[in-house]
């Protein structure tokens, strides 16, 4: 049988030669380095984080968190709360202060003015001055021009005819109503009315509310 003679390739010859083997190793290292250099930009391309333009949805998110202002009014008119009303006359510089609490339909508090302090109770649209050992019905608790602003039901009815400008800052919201020379500004939290500020040509009213609680059945 004839013997199959295979001639060694050039690489095989070089591999068995000391100098050729060094050349082959050098070539492999160069090829390896070139491969690494090629892979680095490819890997960076895949690992690069794509930054998409951010859409500012904060006003919409804030808007969704707040109760409707009419629902807040309904709560204020039907719930129990503590209050402080300050009425300042811009001409005479006199101030009248009302501090009290509304609970289960009865409003009790103190009226402080330059003529002194009186204790009062408002129940079923009747106003009583509370004396040491008796009560008497009175009509002078509010000045006539103050009644549309200190009677919350009347004020709410009036504001239903206007569309306010709204400003939101975190968990506080301001609703601004303009009616001629009258400016009415309502400040709310996410759930309730906290302050009503009214400016007229002659007077300024600051109404503060606290401890809003549902009336017990």
PDB file of C-alpha atoms in Angstrom:
ATOM      1  CA  UNK A   1       0.000   0.000   0.000  1.00  0.00           C
ATOM      2  CA  UNK A   2       1.417   3.398  -0.944  1.00  0.00           C
ATOM      3  CA  UNK A   3       2.180   5.748   1.975  1.00  0.00           C
ATOM      4  CA  UNK A   4       0.119   9.008   2.049  1.00  0.00           C
ATOM      5  CA  UNK A   5       2.722  11.788   2.345  1.00  0.00           C
ATOM      6  CA  UNK A   6       1.292  15.165   3.533  1.00  0.00           C
ATOM      7  CA  UNK A   7       3.411  18.268   3.110  1.00  0.00           C
ATOM      8  CA  UNK A   8       3.317  20.474   6.231  1.00  0.00           C
ATOM      9  CA  UNK A   9       1.725  23.933   5.771  1.00  0.00           C
ATOM     10  CA  UNK A  10       3.636  27.177   6.149  1.00  0.00           C
ATOM     11  CA  UNK A  11       2.089  27.826   9.579  1.00  0.00           C
ATOM     12  CA  UNK A  12       3.050  24.384  10.772  1.00  0.00           C
ATOM     13  CA  UNK A  13       6.597  24.950   9.575  1.00  0.00           C
ATOM     14  CA  UNK A  14       6.732  28.309  11.343  1.00  0.00           C
ATOM     15  CA  UNK A  15       5.274  26.832  14.552  1.00  0.00           C
ATOM     16  CA  UNK A  16       8.118  24.314  14.706  1.00  0.00           C
ATOM     17  CA  UNK A  17      10.615  27.090  14.147  1.00  0.00           C
ATOM     18  CA  UNK A  18      11.556  29.199  17.168  1.00  0.00           C
ATOM     19  CA  UNK A  19      11.532  32.490  15.273  1.00  0.00           C
ATOM     20  CA  UNK A  20       8.386  31.578  13.319  1.00  0.00           C
ATOM     21  CA  UNK A  21       6.581  30.598  16.502  1.00  0.00           C
ATOM     22  CA  UNK A  22       7.328  34.027  18.001  1.00  0.00           C
ATOM     23  CA  UNK A  23       5.922  35.714  14.887  1.00  0.00           C
ATOM     24  CA  UNK A  24       2.702  33.652  15.091  1.00  0.00           C
ATOM     25  CA  UNK A  25       2.237  34.535  18.795  1.00  0.00           C
ATOM     26  CA  UNK A  26       2.819  38.221  18.067  1.00  0.00           C
ATOM     27  CA  UNK A  27       0.224  38.087  15.282  1.00  0.00           C
ATOM     28  CA  UNK A  28      -2.329  36.465  17.598  1.00  0.00           C
ATOM     29  CA  UNK A  29      -1.785  39.149  20.237  1.00  0.00           C
ATOM     30  CA  UNK A  30      -2.214  41.913  17.659  1.00  0.00           C
ATOM     31  CA  UNK A  31      -5.429  40.296  16.403  1.00  0.00           C
ATOM     32  CA  UNK A  32      -6.697  39.968  19.998  1.00  0.00           C
ATOM     33  CA  UNK A  33      -5.970  43.646  20.775  1.00  0.00           C
ATOM     34  CA  UNK A  34      -7.665  44.756  17.562  1.00  0.00           C
ATOM     35  CA  UNK A  35     -10.734  42.695  18.512  1.00  0.00           C
ATOM     36  CA  UNK A  36     -10.867  44.315  21.981  1.00  0.00           C
ATOM     37  CA  UNK A  37     -10.545  47.797  20.469  1.00  0.00           C
ATOM     38  CA  UNK A  38     -13.402  46.991  18.094  1.00  0.00           C
ATOM     39  CA  UNK A  39     -15.656  45.573  20.830  1.00  0.00           C
ATOM     40  CA  UNK A  40     -15.316  48.545  23.243  1.00  0.00           C
ATOM     41  CA  UNK A  41     -17.282  51.095  21.137  1.00  0.00           C
ATOM     42  CA  UNK A  42     -19.861  48.418  20.269  1.00  0.00           C
ATOM     43  CA  UNK A  43     -20.413  47.606  23.969  1.00  0.00           C
ATOM     44  CA  UNK A  44     -20.622  51.306  24.847  1.00  0.00           C
ATOM     45  CA  UNK A  45     -23.253  51.751  22.171  1.00  0.00           C
ATOM     46  CA  UNK A  46     -25.440  48.989  23.647  1.00  0.00           C
ATOM     47  CA  UNK A  47     -24.898  50.103  27.243  1.00  0.00           C
ATOM     48  CA  UNK A  48     -25.610  53.764  26.565  1.00  0.00           C
ATOM     49  CA  UNK A  49     -28.762  54.942  28.362  1.00  0.00           C
ATOM     50  CA  UNK A  50     -31.165  56.730  26.105  1.00  0.00           C
ATOM     51  CA  UNK A  51     -32.491  59.875  27.755  1.00  0.00           C
ATOM     52  CA  UNK A  52     -35.998  60.669  26.638  1.00  0.00           C
ATOM     53  CA  UNK A  53     -37.383  64.181  26.965  1.00  0.00           C
ATOM     54  CA  UNK A  54     -39.314  64.451  30.228  1.00  0.00           C
ATOM     55  CA  UNK A  55     -42.902  65.591  30.085  1.00  0.00           C
ATOM     56  CA  UNK A  56     -43.863  67.747  33.024  1.00  0.00           C
ATOM     57  CA  UNK A  57     -47.103  66.233  34.213  1.00  0.00           C
ATOM     58  CA  UNK A  58     -46.944  67.782  37.683  1.00  0.00           C
ATOM     59  CA  UNK A  59     -49.874  70.177  37.215  1.00  0.00           C
ATOM     60  CA  UNK A  60     -52.107  67.303  36.083  1.00  0.00           C
ATOM     61  CA  UNK A  61     -50.943  65.077  38.942  1.00  0.00           C
ATOM     62  CA  UNK A  62     -51.495  67.856  41.477  1.00  0.00           C
ATOM     63  CA  UNK A  63     -54.886  68.594  40.002  1.00  0.00           C
ATOM     64  CA  UNK A  64     -55.940  64.975  40.483  1.00  0.00           C
ATOM     65  CA  UNK A  65     -54.960  65.041  44.159  1.00  0.00           C
ATOM     66  CA  UNK A  66     -57.184  67.968  45.126  1.00  0.00           C
ATOM     67  CA  UNK A  67     -60.821  67.579  46.026  1.00  0.00           C
ATOM     68  CA  UNK A  68     -63.249  69.584  43.926  1.00  0.00           C
ATOM     69  CA  UNK A  69     -63.705  73.059  45.437  1.00  0.00           C
ATOM     70  CA  UNK A  70     -67.490  72.592  45.604  1.00  0.00           C
ATOM     71  CA  UNK A  71     -67.005  69.425  47.644  1.00  0.00           C
ATOM     72  CA  UNK A  72     -64.719  71.383  49.974  1.00  0.00           C
ATOM     73  CA  UNK A  73     -67.414  74.020  50.367  1.00  0.00           C
ATOM     74  CA  UNK A  74     -70.019  71.369  51.154  1.00  0.00           C
ATOM     75  CA  UNK A  75     -67.749  69.966  53.858  1.00  0.00           C
ATOM     76  CA  UNK A  76     -67.079  73.402  55.330  1.00  0.00           C
ATOM     77  CA  UNK A  77     -70.787  74.192  55.490  1.00  0.00           C
ATOM     78  CA  UNK A  78     -71.740  70.863  57.069  1.00  0.00           C
ATOM     79  CA  UNK A  79     -68.721  69.848  59.192  1.00  0.00           C
ATOM     80  CA  UNK A  80     -67.536  71.103  62.586  1.00  0.00           C
ATOM     81  CA  UNK A  81     -64.612  73.506  62.711  1.00  0.00           C
ATOM     82  CA  UNK A  82     -62.847  76.206  64.696  1.00  0.00           C
ATOM     83  CA  UNK A  83     -62.512  79.623  63.110  1.00  0.00           C
ATOM     84  CA  UNK A  84     -61.030  83.076  63.411  1.00  0.00           C
ATOM     85  CA  UNK A  85     -62.429  85.993  61.418  1.00  0.00           C
ATOM     86  CA  UNK A  86     -60.640  89.330  61.275  1.00  0.00           C
ATOM     87  CA  UNK A  87     -62.402  92.330  59.732  1.00  0.00           C
ATOM     88  CA  UNK A  88     -60.206  95.396  59.178  1.00  0.00           C
ATOM     89  CA  UNK A  89     -61.594  98.767  58.106  1.00  0.00           C
ATOM     90  CA  UNK A  90     -59.140 100.507  55.772  1.00  0.00           C
ATOM     91  CA  UNK A  91     -60.558 103.961  56.513  1.00  0.00           C
ATOM     92  CA  UNK A  92     -61.007 103.954  60.299  1.00  0.00           C
ATOM     93  CA  UNK A  93     -58.178 101.434  60.901  1.00  0.00           C
ATOM     94  CA  UNK A  94     -60.468  99.604  63.335  1.00  0.00           C
ATOM     95  CA  UNK A  95     -60.457  95.817  63.571  1.00  0.00           C
ATOM     96  CA  UNK A  96     -63.148  93.410  64.741  1.00  0.00           C
ATOM     97  CA  UNK A  97     -62.102  89.884  65.690  1.00  0.00           C
ATOM     98  CA  UNK A  98     -64.385  86.837  65.840  1.00  0.00           C
ATOM     99  CA  UNK A  99     -63.101  83.592  67.361  1.00  0.00           C
ATOM    100  CA  UNK A 100     -65.270  80.563  67.866  1.00  0.00           C
ATOM    101  CA  UNK A 101     -66.336  77.060  67.018  1.00  0.00           C
ATOM    102  CA  UNK A 102     -69.150  75.630  64.945  1.00  0.00           C
ATOM    103  CA  UNK A 103     -70.432  72.265  66.090  1.00  0.00           C
ATOM    104  CA  UNK A 104     -73.622  70.371  65.226  1.00  0.00           C
ATOM    105  CA  UNK A 105     -75.286  73.472  63.816  1.00  0.00           C
ATOM    106  CA  UNK A 106     -74.473  75.720  66.791  1.00  0.00           C
ATOM    107  CA  UNK A 107     -71.914  78.512  66.466  1.00  0.00           C
ATOM    108  CA  UNK A 108     -70.396  79.821  69.714  1.00  0.00           C
ATOM    109  CA  UNK A 109     -67.637  82.378  70.027  1.00  0.00           C
ATOM    110  CA  UNK A 110     -66.341  85.775  71.075  1.00  0.00           C
ATOM    111  CA  UNK A 111     -66.533  89.128  69.287  1.00  0.00           C
ATOM    112  CA  UNK A 112     -63.777  91.577  70.178  1.00  0.00           C
ATOM    113  CA  UNK A 113     -63.877  95.233  69.094  1.00  0.00           C
ATOM    114  CA  UNK A 114     -63.096  98.678  70.474  1.00  0.00           C
ATOM    115  CA  UNK A 115     -66.346  98.592  72.497  1.00  0.00           C
ATOM    116  CA  UNK A 116     -65.303  95.397  74.277  1.00  0.00           C
ATOM    117  CA  UNK A 117     -65.755  91.634  74.155  1.00  0.00           C
ATOM    118  CA  UNK A 118     -69.044  89.780  73.963  1.00  0.00           C
ATOM    119  CA  UNK A 119     -69.764  86.076  73.985  1.00  0.00           C
ATOM    120  CA  UNK A 120     -72.340  84.896  71.472  1.00  0.00           C
ATOM    121  CA  UNK A 121     -74.222  81.881  70.207  1.00  0.00           C
ATOM    122  CA  UNK A 122     -75.788  81.484  66.752  1.00  0.00           C
ATOM    123  CA  UNK A 123     -78.456  78.826  66.374  1.00  0.00           C
ATOM    124  CA  UNK A 124     -81.146  78.433  63.700  1.00  0.00           C
ATOM    125  CA  UNK A 125     -80.364  81.907  62.309  1.00  0.00           C
ATOM    126  CA  UNK A 126     -80.870  83.549  65.722  1.00  0.00           C
ATOM    127  CA  UNK A 127     -77.985  85.347  67.454  1.00  0.00           C
ATOM    128  CA  UNK A 128     -77.787  85.450  71.242  1.00  0.00           C
ATOM    129  CA  UNK A 129     -75.455  87.329  73.532  1.00  0.00           C
ATOM    130  CA  UNK A 130     -74.419  85.101  76.422  1.00  0.00           C
ATOM    131  CA  UNK A 131     -74.410  86.972  79.733  1.00  0.00           C
ATOM    132  CA  UNK A 132     -73.383  85.744  83.177  1.00  0.00           C
ATOM    133  CA  UNK A 133     -76.748  84.241  84.056  1.00  0.00           C
ATOM    134  CA  UNK A 134     -78.884  84.756  80.967  1.00  0.00           C
ATOM    135  CA  UNK A 135     -79.012  85.152  77.191  1.00  0.00           C
ATOM    136  CA  UNK A 136     -80.603  87.818  75.027  1.00  0.00           C
ATOM    137  CA  UNK A 137     -81.167  87.923  71.290  1.00  0.00           C
ATOM    138  CA  UNK A 138     -79.159  90.582  69.430  1.00  0.00           C
ATOM    139  CA  UNK A 139     -78.844  91.894  65.883  1.00  0.00           C
ATOM    140  CA  UNK A 140     -75.567  93.857  66.038  1.00  0.00           C
ATOM    141  CA  UNK A 141     -73.048  91.002  65.874  1.00  0.00           C
ATOM    142  CA  UNK A 142     -72.134  91.717  62.218  1.00  0.00           C
ATOM    143  CA  UNK A 143     -72.095  95.057  60.443  1.00  0.00           C
ATOM    144  CA  UNK A 144     -74.599  95.057  57.582  1.00  0.00           C
ATOM    145  CA  UNK A 145     -71.907  95.335  54.890  1.00  0.00           C
ATOM    146  CA  UNK A 146     -70.004  92.405  56.461  1.00  0.00           C
ATOM    147  CA  UNK A 147     -72.842  89.870  56.327  1.00  0.00           C
ATOM    148  CA  UNK A 148     -72.356  88.789  52.650  1.00  0.00           C
ATOM    149  CA  UNK A 149     -68.741  87.876  53.454  1.00  0.00           C
ATOM    150  CA  UNK A 150     -69.114  86.342  56.927  1.00  0.00           C
ATOM    151  CA  UNK A 151     -72.134  84.233  56.021  1.00  0.00           C
ATOM    152  CA  UNK A 152     -70.391  81.288  54.354  1.00  0.00           C
ATOM    153  CA  UNK A 153     -73.493  79.973  52.595  1.00  0.00           C
ATOM    154  CA  UNK A 154     -74.098  83.350  50.932  1.00  0.00           C
ATOM    155  CA  UNK A 155     -70.412  83.658  50.017  1.00  0.00           C
ATOM    156  CA  UNK A 156     -70.365  80.211  48.414  1.00  0.00           C
ATOM    157  CA  UNK A 157     -73.518  80.975  46.403  1.00  0.00           C
ATOM    158  CA  UNK A 158     -71.954  84.200  45.183  1.00  0.00           C
ATOM    159  CA  UNK A 159     -68.696  82.555  44.083  1.00  0.00           C
ATOM    160  CA  UNK A 160     -70.531  79.943  42.003  1.00  0.00           C
ATOM    161  CA  UNK A 161     -71.017  82.628  39.351  1.00  0.00           C
ATOM    162  CA  UNK A 162     -67.273  83.155  38.851  1.00  0.00           C
ATOM    163  CA  UNK A 163     -64.403  81.089  37.455  1.00  0.00           C
ATOM    164  CA  UNK A 164     -61.247  81.483  39.574  1.00  0.00           C
ATOM    165  CA  UNK A 165     -57.610  81.703  38.570  1.00  0.00           C
ATOM    166  CA  UNK A 166     -55.819  78.736  40.143  1.00  0.00           C
ATOM    167  CA  UNK A 167     -52.293  78.533  41.549  1.00  0.00           C
ATOM    168  CA  UNK A 168     -50.801  75.298  42.915  1.00  0.00           C
ATOM    169  CA  UNK A 169     -47.711  75.030  45.117  1.00  0.00           C
ATOM    170  CA  UNK A 170     -47.031  71.554  46.468  1.00  0.00           C
ATOM    171  CA  UNK A 171     -49.957  70.609  48.702  1.00  0.00           C
ATOM    172  CA  UNK A 172     -51.437  74.117  48.814  1.00  0.00           C
ATOM    173  CA  UNK A 173     -53.790  75.619  46.257  1.00  0.00           C
ATOM    174  CA  UNK A 174     -54.990  79.205  45.818  1.00  0.00           C
ATOM    175  CA  UNK A 175     -58.187  80.129  43.980  1.00  0.00           C
ATOM    176  CA  UNK A 176     -58.475  83.800  43.075  1.00  0.00           C
ATOM    177  CA  UNK A 177     -61.882  85.336  42.255  1.00  0.00           C
ATOM    178  CA  UNK A 178     -62.264  88.858  40.846  1.00  0.00           C
ATOM    179  CA  UNK A 179     -65.553  90.752  41.024  1.00  0.00           C
ATOM    180  CA  UNK A 180     -65.128  94.416  40.161  1.00  0.00           C
ATOM    181  CA  UNK A 181     -63.163  95.996  43.013  1.00  0.00           C
ATOM    182  CA  UNK A 182     -63.568  92.861  45.145  1.00  0.00           C
ATOM    183  CA  UNK A 183     -60.862  90.212  45.279  1.00  0.00           C
ATOM    184  CA  UNK A 184     -61.599  86.907  46.992  1.00  0.00           C
ATOM    185  CA  UNK A 185     -58.739  84.481  47.531  1.00  0.00           C
ATOM    186  CA  UNK A 186     -59.333  80.954  48.846  1.00  0.00           C
ATOM    187  CA  UNK A 187     -56.437  78.828  50.094  1.00  0.00           C
ATOM    188  CA  UNK A 188     -56.916  75.059  50.369  1.00  0.00           C
ATOM    189  CA  UNK A 189     -54.959  71.958  51.276  1.00  0.00           C
ATOM    190  CA  UNK A 190     -55.564  68.756  49.319  1.00  0.00           C
ATOM    191  CA  UNK A 191     -58.816  68.158  51.195  1.00  0.00           C
ATOM    192  CA  UNK A 192     -60.202  71.311  52.787  1.00  0.00           C
ATOM    193  CA  UNK A 193     -60.498  75.083  52.764  1.00  0.00           C
ATOM    194  CA  UNK A 194     -58.085  76.683  55.232  1.00  0.00           C
ATOM    195  CA  UNK A 195     -58.288  80.407  54.532  1.00  0.00           C
ATOM    196  CA  UNK A 196     -60.471  82.952  52.757  1.00  0.00           C
ATOM    197  CA  UNK A 197     -59.107  86.441  52.195  1.00  0.00           C
ATOM    198  CA  UNK A 198     -61.414  89.149  50.858  1.00  0.00           C
ATOM    199  CA  UNK A 199     -60.400  92.628  49.756  1.00  0.00           C
ATOM    200  CA  UNK A 200     -62.956  95.341  49.064  1.00  0.00           C
ATOM    201  CA  UNK A 201     -62.543  99.070  48.564  1.00  0.00           C
ATOM    202  CA  UNK A 202     -63.250  99.711  52.258  1.00  0.00           C
ATOM    203  CA  UNK A 203     -62.398  96.529  54.173  1.00  0.00           C
ATOM    204  CA  UNK A 204     -60.227  93.443  54.336  1.00  0.00           C
ATOM    205  CA  UNK A 205     -61.531  90.110  55.654  1.00  0.00           C
ATOM    206  CA  UNK A 206     -59.338  87.218  56.749  1.00  0.00           C
ATOM    207  CA  UNK A 207     -61.206  84.017  57.579  1.00  0.00           C
ATOM    208  CA  UNK A 208     -59.199  81.111  58.996  1.00  0.00           C
ATOM    209  CA  UNK A 209     -60.506  77.562  59.555  1.00  0.00           C
ATOM    210  CA  UNK A 210     -59.083  74.669  61.538  1.00  0.00           C
ATOM    211  CA  UNK A 211     -59.932  71.177  62.853  1.00  0.00           C
ATOM    212  CA  UNK A 212     -62.464  70.233  60.228  1.00  0.00           C
ATOM    213  CA  UNK A 213     -64.460  67.226  61.469  1.00  0.00           C
ATOM    214  CA  UNK A 214     -67.532  65.437  60.212  1.00  0.00           C
ATOM    215  CA  UNK A 215     -70.658  66.048  62.217  1.00  0.00           C
ATOM    216  CA  UNK A 216     -71.679  63.049  64.323  1.00  0.00           C
ATOM    217  CA  UNK A 217     -74.933  61.394  63.292  1.00  0.00           C
TER     218      UNK A 217
END
